[in-house]
Amino acid sequence: MEHVRIQIHGIVQGVGFRPFIHRLVGEFGLNGTVKNTSSGVELELEGARETLEAFLRALPGRAPLLAVIEAIDADWGGKLEGYTDFRILRSRVEAERNTLISPDIGLCPDCRRELLDLHDRRYRYPFINCTNCGPRFTIIKDVPYDRPLTSMGRFPMCPDCDREYHDIENRRYHAQPDCCPVCGPHVFYCDAEGREQPGDAIEQARATIKAGGIVAVKGLGGMHLACRCDDPAIAARLRKRKQRDEKPFALMCRNVEAARRLCEISPAEEELLSSYHRPIVLLKKRVEGLDHLSENKTLGVMLPYTPLHVLLMGEDLVALIMTSANLSDTPILYQNEESLAALRGIADGFLLHNRDIQTRCDDSLFMVLDGKDYPLRRSRGYVPFPLRVPGSRGGILACGAEQKASFCLSKGDYVFPSQHIGDLKNYETLAHYEQQIAHFERLFDSQPTTLVCDRHPDYLSTAYARERAEREGLPLLQVQHHHAHMAACMADNGLTGPCIGLIWDGTGYGDDGSTWGGECLIGDYAGYTRFGSIRPIPLVGGDRAMKELDRVAWALLRDAGCDTGSIPNAALYESLLTAGLNCPESSGMGRLFDGVAALLGLKTLAGYEGQGAVLLEAGIQEDEGSYPLAFAGDPLRFDWRPMIRAIVAERAAGVEAGRIAARFHNTLLEMAAVMCRRAAEASGLHDVVLSGGSFQNRYLMERLPARLAREGLRAHRHIRVSCNDEGLSLGQLMIANTLYYE
Ligand code: ZN
Ligand code: ZN
Ligand code: FE
């Protein structure tokens, strides 16, 4: 007999870890105790040495889905206690609020099987769940995570469910949202006027969809609008009613095979699609005729992640448009009454239920690059799990940017990034942002002692941070936008030392008060220098040039010495520029994309931010060529004028827009290579972090790391948070962490 004390570090609390240990210990016939500690879980076991060692070997591979084991320490040779059974001990630590909260988890295979099993007592029950799946974050009102403090509080368990809940051998042991048709919530269907209809709710929703209607469906973190995807007229009706201009729609496909009929799917993409996170994954279109869903070369696809989705698809619906239900950039709708009111005239029917959503959480969005997940939106299925960022200290609230707002709250070396919040310029979104900050502080029991925000004086996140810092007497740090992007990508990759940051995005407030965005920085968390950028572009009419892309095209042509006669209103722009009226300069990479998209006639009036870049990428026809490069000044500016002159000449010579689009992208790749090589020569550094919204571009991301490798440079891209402004709060937090604590 031997005694061993086993410390398991990582995310092992609130994920069904102790019941798992209980079962595993039983299998090996060991005795002892388990308890939660402040850093994980501690086991005391006694048994034969080889049995204990076999137990230790088996443990990591069989841990619960959500557990993240970072280290297992075994301490042999303790005093024998002579245990006669195995006990779960209550610890003092549990009184503290340090339990992690699980994200919402997609329907597991066991529950799916029961859902479709005629003889199961939960046959076709749309709220079936277990310890391995179901709603979590979105139904929690407060901690500790116990049924009474969730939306399930109003549904007392029936004796059958109660028995499962207390049976440690059962898959539903301590599953807080566990329920069944006898004791749990139910679905109902309302017509277009919001009148509840008698009969089978799911069948009525299916009938409306099959007949070409649009149905609002209550999901995990909010409402979706669902309709058929095979008919462009239906998609057009949805766009018109929702005023969703031209943004792509996401699809829900009944399974991977159904998705494969529309898109190419690599093994890594299949794995991500079917993972318990169930994000939307951007997949390359395989067939023609999907332009009514997305004008890009990719389509956003997800698999059913709730039992209700599975029942809605049924046997015959293969793929549906499944787009979040929100109105003109306000947050996703999530309550029954507000949805019935807000979606009147938009939805032809409502598939609702009486399990309340407490917290909005949009679908997450990913692409897969080189077999690895590349996050574009980290939300449902991921949030509120923390990132462990070595070197992080607690007590910092990073307030993010504005259009793709998010925040990060730290506690110890855990950083809790918020879900997708949206554009703070809407009153409702700003209110949602403030509520979520308060919610996170309560859930994770972390009261910030330091605030950090962007340097942009007009961001509403800046206003929030300033007001709060003043009210609570807290220190406030304002961080340059692209430095924060850079730091976010460093933290994401565990880099701490100095490196090169290639940061390309649309807009960010520069230290000189102008707009930056085509930046090459050298630095670390503590500071940076602006090594390079792009030649500034004057924006006639300021913000109007963000929408009216002709204005940018005009500025590019004029500066390059080309004929501007083809641009309507050229004379007006000339007089505005000469008078110096509202013509701020921007070195944003997004503007270069916009201007070239307009030059090629792809788009003159942008329907959404970044559309110029989306259309340029979508239009690419394979071509190896590129345009002449020129650089000048300090910071080293990419002079795009020779490129513009070459594009104009090729247009005149009748070269297809798709080839020019490819050569434009290739030119940027070459430009990045030269810029980073020079930064490396100047600094002696070889690590390059890639961040900023322009790196949502798949064409660039599939080529840039290899191109930089040819220069002897090591490229790092985001792996856990987004490259766009949503990921930036992580960088703000790490910068504050360094400046305040080191
Ligand atoms: Zn399950
Ligand atoms: Zn029940
Ligand atoms: Fe940005």
Coordinates of C-alpha atoms in Angstrom, one line a residue, residues 152-708:
M152 CA -34.2 26.7 -14.4
G153 CA -35.0 27.9 -10.9
R154 CA -38.7 28.1 -11.7
F155 CA -38.8 24.5 -12.8
P156 CA -38.6 22.2 -9.8
M157 CA -37.3 18.8 -10.7
C158 CA -39.6 15.8 -10.9
P159 CA -38.7 12.7 -8.8
D160 CA -37.2 11.0 -11.9
C161 CA -34.9 13.9 -12.7
D162 CA -34.1 14.4 -9.1
R163 CA -32.9 10.8 -8.8
E164 CA -30.6 11.2 -11.8
Y165 CA -29.3 14.5 -10.4
H166 CA -28.2 12.8 -7.1
D167 CA -26.8 9.6 -8.7
I168 CA -23.1 9.9 -9.0
E169 CA -23.0 7.1 -11.5
N170 CA -25.5 9.0 -13.8
R171 CA -24.6 11.2 -16.7
R172 CA -26.9 13.9 -15.2
Y173 CA -25.3 13.9 -11.8
H174 CA -25.3 17.5 -10.6
A175 CA -26.4 18.8 -14.1
Q176 CA -28.1 22.0 -13.0
P177 CA -30.3 22.5 -16.1
D178 CA -31.5 18.8 -16.1
C179 CA -35.2 18.4 -16.9
C180 CA -37.7 16.4 -18.8
P181 CA -41.2 16.8 -20.3
V182 CA -42.8 16.4 -16.9
C183 CA -40.9 19.1 -15.0
G184 CA -39.1 21.3 -17.5
P185 CA -39.8 24.1 -20.0
H186 CA -41.8 23.8 -23.1
V187 CA -41.9 25.3 -26.6
F188 CA -44.7 27.2 -28.2
Y189 CA -45.5 28.7 -31.6
C190 CA -46.9 32.1 -32.3
D191 CA -48.2 33.4 -35.6
A192 CA -47.0 36.6 -37.3
E193 CA -49.3 38.7 -35.0
G194 CA -47.8 37.0 -31.9
R195 CA -50.8 34.9 -31.1
E196 CA -50.0 31.6 -29.5
Q197 CA -51.2 28.7 -31.7
P198 CA -52.5 25.3 -30.4
G199 CA -50.8 22.2 -31.7
D200 CA -47.3 21.0 -32.3
A201 CA -45.1 24.1 -32.1
I202 CA -42.1 22.6 -33.9
E203 CA -44.2 21.1 -36.8
Q204 CA -45.9 24.5 -37.3
A205 CA -42.5 26.3 -37.5
R206 CA -41.3 23.7 -40.0
A207 CA -44.4 24.1 -42.1
T208 CA -44.0 27.9 -42.2
I209 CA -40.3 27.5 -43.2
K210 CA -41.1 24.9 -45.9
A211 CA -43.8 27.2 -47.3
G212 CA -41.1 29.9 -47.7
G213 CA -41.8 31.8 -44.5
I214 CA -39.4 33.4 -42.0
V215 CA -39.5 32.0 -38.5
A216 CA -37.9 33.6 -35.4
V217 CA -36.3 30.7 -33.4
K218 CA -35.2 31.1 -29.8
G219 CA -31.6 29.7 -29.5
L220 CA -29.2 29.6 -26.6
G221 CA -27.9 33.2 -26.6
G222 CA -30.6 34.9 -28.6
M223 CA -33.1 34.7 -31.4
H224 CA -32.4 33.7 -35.0
L225 CA -34.3 34.2 -38.1
A226 CA -34.6 31.0 -40.0
C227 CA -35.8 30.3 -43.5
R228 CA -35.0 28.3 -46.6
C229 CA -31.7 29.0 -48.2
D230 CA -32.3 27.5 -51.6
D231 CA -34.5 30.3 -52.9
P232 CA -32.9 33.7 -53.7
A233 CA -36.4 35.3 -53.5
I234 CA -36.8 34.2 -49.8
A235 CA -33.3 35.5 -49.0
A236 CA -34.1 38.8 -50.7
R237 CA -37.3 39.1 -48.7
L238 CA -35.4 38.5 -45.5
R239 CA -32.8 41.1 -46.4
K240 CA -35.5 43.6 -47.2
R241 CA -37.5 43.0 -44.0
K242 CA -34.4 43.0 -41.9
Q243 CA -32.7 45.9 -43.7
R244 CA -29.7 43.8 -43.7
D245 CA -28.2 45.4 -46.8
E246 CA -25.6 43.0 -48.2
K247 CA -23.9 41.2 -45.3
P248 CA -23.6 37.5 -45.7
F249 CA -26.1 35.1 -44.0
A250 CA -24.9 32.2 -42.0
L251 CA -26.4 28.7 -42.6
M252 CA -27.3 25.9 -40.3
C253 CA -26.7 22.5 -42.0
R254 CA -28.3 19.4 -40.6
N255 CA -24.9 17.6 -40.5
V256 CA -21.4 17.6 -42.0
E257 CA -22.6 15.7 -45.1
A258 CA -25.2 18.3 -45.8
A259 CA -22.6 21.1 -45.4
R260 CA -20.3 19.2 -47.8
R261 CA -22.8 19.5 -50.6
L262 CA -22.3 23.2 -50.5
C263 CA -18.8 23.7 -49.3
E264 CA -15.3 22.2 -49.2
I265 CA -14.6 20.9 -45.7
S266 CA -11.1 19.9 -44.5
P267 CA -10.7 17.5 -41.6
A268 CA -9.8 20.4 -39.3
E269 CA -12.9 22.3 -40.4
E270 CA -15.0 19.2 -39.8
E271 CA -13.6 18.9 -36.3
L272 CA -14.3 22.5 -35.5
L273 CA -17.8 22.4 -36.9
S274 CA -18.7 19.4 -34.8
S275 CA -16.8 20.5 -31.7
Y276 CA -18.8 21.2 -28.5
H277 CA -18.3 24.9 -29.3
R278 CA -20.3 24.6 -32.6
P279 CA -19.2 28.0 -34.0
I280 CA -20.0 29.3 -37.4
V281 CA -17.1 28.2 -39.6
L282 CA -16.3 30.0 -42.9
L283 CA -16.0 27.4 -45.6
K284 CA -15.0 27.7 -49.2
K285 CA -18.1 27.5 -51.5
R286 CA -18.1 24.4 -53.7
V287 CA -21.0 25.1 -55.9
E288 CA -22.3 28.0 -58.0
G289 CA -25.5 29.9 -57.2
L290 CA -24.9 30.8 -53.5
D291 CA -24.3 34.5 -54.1
H292 CA -27.7 35.3 -52.6
L293 CA -26.3 34.0 -49.3
S294 CA -22.8 35.5 -49.4
E295 CA -21.0 37.6 -51.9
N296 CA -17.7 36.3 -50.6
K297 CA -16.0 33.1 -51.7
T298 CA -16.9 31.5 -48.4
L299 CA -20.1 30.7 -46.6
G300 CA -20.6 30.7 -42.8
V301 CA -21.9 27.3 -41.7
M302 CA -22.8 25.9 -38.3
L303 CA -24.3 22.6 -37.2
P304 CA -27.4 22.3 -35.0
Y305 CA -26.3 22.9 -31.4
T306 CA -29.5 22.6 -29.4
P307 CA -32.0 19.8 -29.4
L308 CA -34.6 22.3 -30.7
H309 CA -32.4 22.8 -33.8
V310 CA -32.2 19.1 -34.4
L311 CA -36.0 18.8 -34.2
L312 CA -36.5 21.9 -36.4
M313 CA -34.3 20.4 -39.2
G314 CA -36.2 17.1 -38.9
E315 CA -35.6 14.5 -41.5
D316 CA -36.0 16.7 -44.5
L317 CA -34.6 20.2 -44.0
V318 CA -31.0 20.0 -45.1
A319 CA -29.8 23.6 -44.7
L320 CA -31.4 26.8 -43.4
I321 CA -30.5 30.4 -43.3
M322 CA -29.9 31.1 -39.6
T323 CA -29.1 34.7 -39.0
S324 CA -29.2 36.5 -35.7
A325 CA -32.3 38.4 -35.1
N326 CA -31.4 42.0 -34.4
L327 CA -32.4 45.3 -35.9
S328 CA -30.0 47.7 -37.6
D329 CA -26.9 46.9 -35.5
T330 CA -28.7 46.8 -32.1
P331 CA -27.8 43.7 -29.9
I332 CA -29.3 40.3 -30.7
L333 CA -32.9 40.0 -29.4
Y334 CA -33.3 37.5 -26.6
Q335 CA -36.6 37.9 -24.8
N336 CA -40.0 36.6 -25.9
E337 CA -42.0 39.8 -25.5
E338 CA -39.4 42.1 -27.0
S339 CA -38.9 39.8 -29.9
L340 CA -42.6 39.5 -30.6
A341 CA -42.8 43.3 -30.8
A342 CA -39.5 44.0 -32.6
L343 CA -39.9 41.3 -35.2
R344 CA -43.5 42.1 -36.1
G345 CA -43.6 42.5 -39.9
I346 CA -40.2 40.6 -40.2
A347 CA -41.0 37.1 -38.9
D348 CA -44.0 35.1 -40.2
G349 CA -43.9 33.0 -37.1
F350 CA -42.2 32.5 -33.7
L351 CA -40.8 29.3 -32.2
L352 CA -40.4 30.3 -28.6
H353 CA -40.1 28.7 -25.2
N354 CA -40.3 29.6 -21.5
R355 CA -36.7 29.0 -20.5
D356 CA -35.4 32.5 -20.2
I357 CA -32.1 33.6 -21.7
Q358 CA -30.3 35.7 -19.1
T359 CA -27.4 36.8 -21.1
R360 CA -27.1 37.5 -24.8
C361 CA -24.4 35.6 -26.6
D362 CA -24.0 35.6 -30.4
D363 CA -22.7 32.7 -32.4
S364 CA -19.0 32.5 -32.6
L365 CA -17.2 32.8 -36.0
F366 CA -14.0 31.1 -37.1
M367 CA -12.0 30.1 -40.1
V368 CA -9.4 27.4 -40.2
L369 CA -6.0 28.3 -41.6
D370 CA -3.4 25.7 -42.1
G371 CA -5.4 23.2 -40.0
K372 CA -5.6 25.6 -37.0
D373 CA -8.6 27.5 -35.7
Y374 CA -8.5 31.2 -36.4
P375 CA -11.1 33.2 -34.4
L376 CA -13.0 36.1 -35.9
R377 CA -15.6 36.3 -33.2
R378 CA -15.2 34.5 -29.8
S379 CA -18.6 34.3 -28.2
R380 CA -21.2 31.5 -27.7
G381 CA -19.5 28.2 -26.8
Y382 CA -16.3 29.9 -25.7
V383 CA -17.3 32.7 -23.3
P384 CA -17.0 33.0 -20.3
F385 CA -14.0 30.6 -20.2
P386 CA -10.9 32.4 -19.3
L387 CA -7.6 32.5 -21.0
R388 CA -4.6 31.8 -18.9
V389 CA -2.1 34.5 -19.6
P390 CA 1.1 33.9 -17.7
G391 CA 2.3 37.2 -16.2
S392 CA -1.2 38.6 -15.9
R393 CA -2.2 40.0 -12.5
G394 CA -5.8 40.5 -11.3
G395 CA -7.9 43.6 -11.0
I396 CA -7.6 45.1 -14.5
L397 CA -10.6 46.0 -16.6
A398 CA -9.7 46.6 -20.3
C399 CA -12.5 48.4 -22.0
G400 CA -11.9 47.6 -25.7
A401 CA -12.7 49.6 -28.8
E402 CA -16.0 50.8 -30.1
Q403 CA -17.4 49.2 -33.3
K404 CA -16.6 45.6 -32.3
A405 CA -16.7 46.2 -28.6
S406 CA -15.5 43.7 -26.1
F407 CA -13.9 43.9 -22.7
C408 CA -11.5 41.8 -20.6
L409 CA -11.4 41.4 -16.9
S410 CA -8.4 39.8 -15.1
K411 CA -8.3 37.8 -12.0
G412 CA -4.9 36.3 -11.1
D413 CA -3.3 34.9 -14.2
Y414 CA -6.8 34.3 -15.7
V415 CA -8.2 36.8 -18.2
F416 CA -11.9 36.7 -18.9
P417 CA -12.7 38.1 -22.3
S418 CA -16.4 39.1 -22.8
Q419 CA -18.6 37.8 -25.5
H420 CA -19.2 39.8 -28.7
I421 CA -20.9 43.0 -27.7
G422 CA -21.4 45.0 -31.0
D423 CA -21.2 48.6 -31.9
L424 CA -21.4 50.9 -28.9
K425 CA -22.8 53.8 -30.9
N426 CA -26.2 52.2 -30.3
Y427 CA -27.8 53.1 -27.0
E428 CA -29.0 49.5 -26.5
T429 CA -25.5 48.1 -27.2
L430 CA -23.8 50.5 -24.8
A431 CA -26.3 49.5 -22.1
H432 CA -25.6 45.8 -22.8
Y433 CA -21.9 46.5 -22.6
E434 CA -22.2 48.2 -19.2
Q435 CA -24.5 45.4 -17.9
Q436 CA -22.0 42.7 -19.0
I437 CA -19.1 44.4 -17.3
A438 CA -21.1 44.4 -14.0
H439 CA -22.2 40.8 -14.6
F440 CA -18.6 39.6 -15.2
E441 CA -17.4 41.5 -12.1
R442 CA -20.0 39.7 -10.0
L443 CA -19.6 36.3 -11.6
F444 CA -15.9 36.2 -11.2
D445 CA -15.7 38.3 -8.1
S446 CA -13.2 40.7 -9.5
Q447 CA -13.5 44.4 -8.7
P448 CA -11.2 46.3 -11.0
T449 CA -8.5 48.5 -9.4
T450 CA -7.1 49.7 -12.7
L451 CA -8.9 50.7 -15.9
V452 CA -7.5 50.8 -19.4
C453 CA -9.0 52.0 -22.7
D454 CA -8.2 53.3 -26.2
R455 CA -6.7 56.7 -26.8
H456 CA -9.6 57.7 -29.1
P457 CA -11.2 60.6 -27.3
D458 CA -14.7 59.9 -28.8
Y459 CA -15.0 56.1 -28.3
L460 CA -17.9 55.4 -26.0
S461 CA -15.7 52.8 -24.3
T462 CA -13.2 55.6 -23.5
A463 CA -16.1 57.7 -22.1
Y464 CA -17.2 54.8 -19.9
A465 CA -13.6 54.2 -18.6
R466 CA -13.0 57.9 -17.9
E467 CA -16.3 58.4 -16.1
R468 CA -15.8 55.3 -14.0
A469 CA -12.2 56.0 -13.2
E470 CA -13.2 59.4 -12.0
R471 CA -16.2 58.1 -10.0
E472 CA -14.3 55.3 -8.3
G473 CA -11.0 57.1 -8.1
L474 CA -9.2 54.5 -10.1
P475 CA -6.1 54.9 -12.3
L476 CA -6.9 55.0 -16.0
L477 CA -4.4 54.1 -18.8
Q478 CA -5.1 55.1 -22.4
V479 CA -3.4 52.8 -24.9
Q480 CA -2.7 53.4 -28.6
H481 CA -5.0 51.3 -30.8
H482 CA -2.5 49.5 -32.8
H483 CA -0.1 48.9 -29.9
A484 CA -3.1 47.2 -28.2
H485 CA -3.7 45.0 -31.3
M486 CA 0.0 44.1 -31.3
A487 CA 0.0 43.3 -27.5
A488 CA -3.2 41.2 -28.0
C489 CA -1.5 39.0 -30.6
M490 CA 1.6 38.7 -28.4
A491 CA -0.4 37.6 -25.4
D492 CA -2.4 35.2 -27.6
N493 CA 0.9 33.6 -28.6
G494 CA 2.6 33.8 -25.2
L495 CA 5.3 36.2 -26.5
T496 CA 6.6 38.6 -23.8
G497 CA 9.8 40.0 -25.3
P498 CA 10.1 42.7 -28.0
C499 CA 8.9 41.9 -31.5
I500 CA 7.7 43.4 -34.8
G501 CA 4.0 44.0 -35.1
L502 CA 2.4 44.2 -38.5
I503 CA -1.0 45.7 -37.7
W504 CA -3.3 46.4 -40.6
D505 CA -6.9 47.6 -40.0
G506 CA -9.3 50.2 -41.0
T507 CA -9.2 52.9 -38.4
G508 CA -7.4 53.6 -35.1
Y509 CA -6.5 56.8 -33.3
G510 CA -2.9 57.6 -33.9
D511 CA -0.5 59.4 -31.5
D512 CA -0.4 62.4 -33.8
G513 CA -4.2 62.7 -33.8
S514 CA -4.6 61.4 -37.3
T515 CA -6.0 58.0 -38.3
W516 CA -3.6 55.1 -38.5
G517 CA -4.0 51.6 -39.8
G518 CA -1.3 50.3 -42.1
E519 CA 1.3 50.0 -39.3
C520 CA 4.5 48.3 -38.7
L521 CA 5.5 48.7 -35.0
I522 CA 8.5 47.5 -33.1
G523 CA 8.0 47.1 -29.4
D524 CA 6.6 45.0 -26.5
Y525 CA 4.0 45.5 -23.8
A526 CA 5.8 48.4 -22.3
G527 CA 6.0 50.5 -25.4
Y528 CA 6.6 50.8 -29.2
T529 CA 8.0 52.8 -32.0
R530 CA 6.3 53.4 -35.3
F531 CA 8.7 51.8 -37.7
G532 CA 6.6 52.0 -40.8
S533 CA 3.2 52.8 -42.3
I534 CA 1.6 53.6 -45.6
R535 CA 1.4 56.9 -47.4
P536 CA -1.6 58.8 -45.9
I537 CA -4.7 59.1 -47.9
P538 CA -6.8 62.3 -47.6
L539 CA -10.4 61.5 -46.9
V540 CA -12.7 64.2 -48.5
G541 CA -15.7 64.6 -46.3
G542 CA -14.1 62.6 -43.4
D543 CA -16.4 59.8 -42.3
R544 CA -18.4 60.0 -45.6
A545 CA -15.4 58.5 -47.3
M546 CA -15.9 55.4 -45.3
K547 CA -19.1 54.7 -47.1
E548 CA -18.7 56.6 -50.4
L549 CA -15.7 54.7 -51.7
D550 CA -15.4 56.9 -54.8
R551 CA -14.1 59.6 -52.5
V552 CA -11.1 57.4 -51.7
A553 CA -10.6 56.3 -55.3
W554 CA -10.5 60.0 -56.3
A555 CA -7.9 60.7 -53.6
L556 CA -5.7 57.8 -54.8
L557 CA -5.9 58.8 -58.5
R558 CA -5.3 62.5 -57.8
D559 CA -2.2 61.8 -55.6
A560 CA -0.8 59.4 -58.1
G561 CA -1.1 62.0 -60.8
C562 CA -3.8 60.0 -62.8
D563 CA -6.8 61.4 -64.5
T564 CA -9.7 61.8 -62.1
G565 CA -12.3 62.5 -64.8
S566 CA -14.0 59.2 -64.4
I567 CA -15.1 60.0 -60.8
P568 CA -18.4 61.8 -60.4
N569 CA -18.1 64.9 -58.3
A570 CA -14.3 65.1 -58.9
A571 CA -14.5 68.9 -59.1
L572 CA -16.3 69.2 -55.8
Y573 CA -13.8 67.0 -54.1
E574 CA -11.0 69.1 -55.5
S575 CA -12.4 72.3 -54.1
L576 CA -13.0 70.7 -50.7
L577 CA -9.4 69.5 -50.6
T578 CA -8.0 72.8 -51.8
A579 CA -10.0 74.6 -49.1
G580 CA -8.8 72.0 -46.6
L581 CA -12.4 71.5 -45.4
N582 CA -13.0 68.3 -43.5
C583 CA -10.2 66.3 -45.2
P584 CA -8.5 64.3 -42.5
E585 CA -5.7 62.0 -43.5
S586 CA -5.7 58.3 -43.0
S587 CA -3.0 55.7 -43.2
G588 CA -5.6 52.9 -42.7
M589 CA -5.1 49.8 -44.8
G590 CA -8.8 49.5 -45.0
R591 CA -9.0 52.7 -47.1
L592 CA -6.5 51.3 -49.6
F593 CA -8.8 48.3 -50.1
D594 CA -11.8 50.5 -50.4
G595 CA -10.2 52.9 -52.9
V596 CA -9.0 50.0 -55.1
A597 CA -12.4 48.3 -54.9
A598 CA -14.0 51.5 -56.2
L599 CA -11.3 51.9 -58.9
L600 CA -12.2 48.5 -60.2
G601 CA -15.9 49.3 -60.2
L602 CA -16.6 46.6 -57.6
K603 CA -18.4 49.0 -55.2
T604 CA -18.9 52.7 -54.9
L605 CA -21.3 52.7 -52.0
A606 CA -20.3 50.4 -49.1
G607 CA -23.2 48.6 -47.5
Y608 CA -21.1 47.7 -44.4
E609 CA -17.7 48.4 -43.0
G610 CA -15.0 46.4 -44.8
Q611 CA -17.1 45.6 -47.8
G612 CA -14.5 47.0 -50.2
A613 CA -11.9 44.5 -48.9
V614 CA -14.5 41.6 -48.9
L615 CA -15.3 42.2 -52.6
L616 CA -11.7 42.6 -53.7
E617 CA -10.8 39.3 -52.1
A618 CA -14.0 37.7 -53.4
G619 CA -13.1 38.9 -56.9
I620 CA -9.6 37.4 -57.1
Q621 CA -8.7 35.4 -60.1
E622 CA -5.6 33.5 -59.7
D623 CA -2.5 35.5 -60.8
E624 CA 1.1 35.6 -59.7
G625 CA 1.8 39.2 -60.7
S626 CA 2.3 42.2 -58.5
Y627 CA 3.0 45.9 -58.9
P628 CA 6.1 48.1 -58.3
L629 CA 6.9 48.9 -54.7
A630 CA 8.2 52.2 -53.4
F631 CA 9.1 53.3 -49.8
A632 CA 10.1 56.6 -48.3
G633 CA 10.5 58.5 -45.1
D634 CA 10.5 57.9 -41.4
P635 CA 8.3 56.2 -40.4
L636 CA 9.0 54.2 -43.5
R637 CA 5.9 54.8 -45.7
F638 CA 4.7 52.4 -48.4
D639 CA 4.2 54.7 -51.3
W640 CA 1.2 53.2 -53.1
R641 CA 1.3 55.7 -56.0
P642 CA 3.3 53.5 -58.5
M643 CA 0.8 50.7 -57.7
I644 CA -2.2 52.9 -58.5
R645 CA -0.6 54.1 -61.7
A646 CA 0.0 50.5 -62.8
I647 CA -3.6 49.5 -61.9
V648 CA -4.9 52.4 -64.0
A649 CA -2.8 51.4 -66.9
E650 CA -3.9 47.8 -66.7
R651 CA -7.6 48.8 -66.5
A652 CA -7.1 50.9 -69.6
A653 CA -5.5 48.0 -71.3
G654 CA -8.5 45.8 -70.5
V655 CA -6.9 43.5 -67.8
E656 CA -9.8 41.8 -65.9
A657 CA -10.6 43.2 -62.5
G658 CA -10.1 39.8 -60.9
R659 CA -6.4 39.7 -62.0
I660 CA -5.9 43.2 -60.8
A661 CA -7.4 42.2 -57.5
A662 CA -5.0 39.3 -57.2
R663 CA -2.0 41.5 -58.1
F664 CA -3.1 44.1 -55.6
H665 CA -3.1 41.5 -52.8
N666 CA 0.2 40.1 -54.0
T667 CA 1.7 43.6 -53.9
L668 CA 0.6 43.9 -50.3
L669 CA 2.3 40.6 -49.5
E670 CA 5.5 41.8 -51.1
M671 CA 5.2 45.2 -49.3
A672 CA 4.7 43.4 -46.0
A673 CA 7.8 41.3 -46.6
V674 CA 10.0 44.3 -47.4
M675 CA 8.6 46.3 -44.5
C676 CA 9.1 43.5 -42.0
R677 CA 12.6 42.7 -43.3
R678 CA 13.7 46.3 -42.9
A679 CA 12.2 46.3 -39.4
A680 CA 14.1 43.2 -38.6
E681 CA 17.3 44.7 -39.9
A682 CA 16.7 47.8 -37.8
S683 CA 15.9 45.9 -34.6
G684 CA 17.5 42.5 -34.8
L685 CA 14.1 40.9 -34.1
H686 CA 12.6 38.1 -36.0
D687 CA 9.2 37.5 -34.5
V688 CA 6.3 39.2 -36.3
V689 CA 2.8 39.3 -34.8
L690 CA -0.1 39.8 -37.3
S691 CA -3.1 41.7 -36.0
G692 CA -5.8 44.1 -37.1
G693 CA -9.1 43.6 -38.9
S694 CA -7.5 43.5 -42.4
F695 CA -6.1 40.1 -41.4
Q696 CA -9.6 38.6 -41.6
N697 CA -8.6 38.3 -45.3
R698 CA -8.1 34.6 -46.0
Y699 CA -6.0 35.2 -49.2
L700 CA -3.5 37.3 -47.2
M701 CA -3.5 35.0 -44.2
E702 CA -2.9 31.9 -46.3
R703 CA 0.2 33.4 -47.8
L704 CA 1.7 36.0 -45.5
P705 CA 3.3 33.6 -42.9
A706 CA 5.1 31.7 -45.6
R707 CA 6.1 34.8 -47.4
L708 CA 7.6 36.2 -44.1

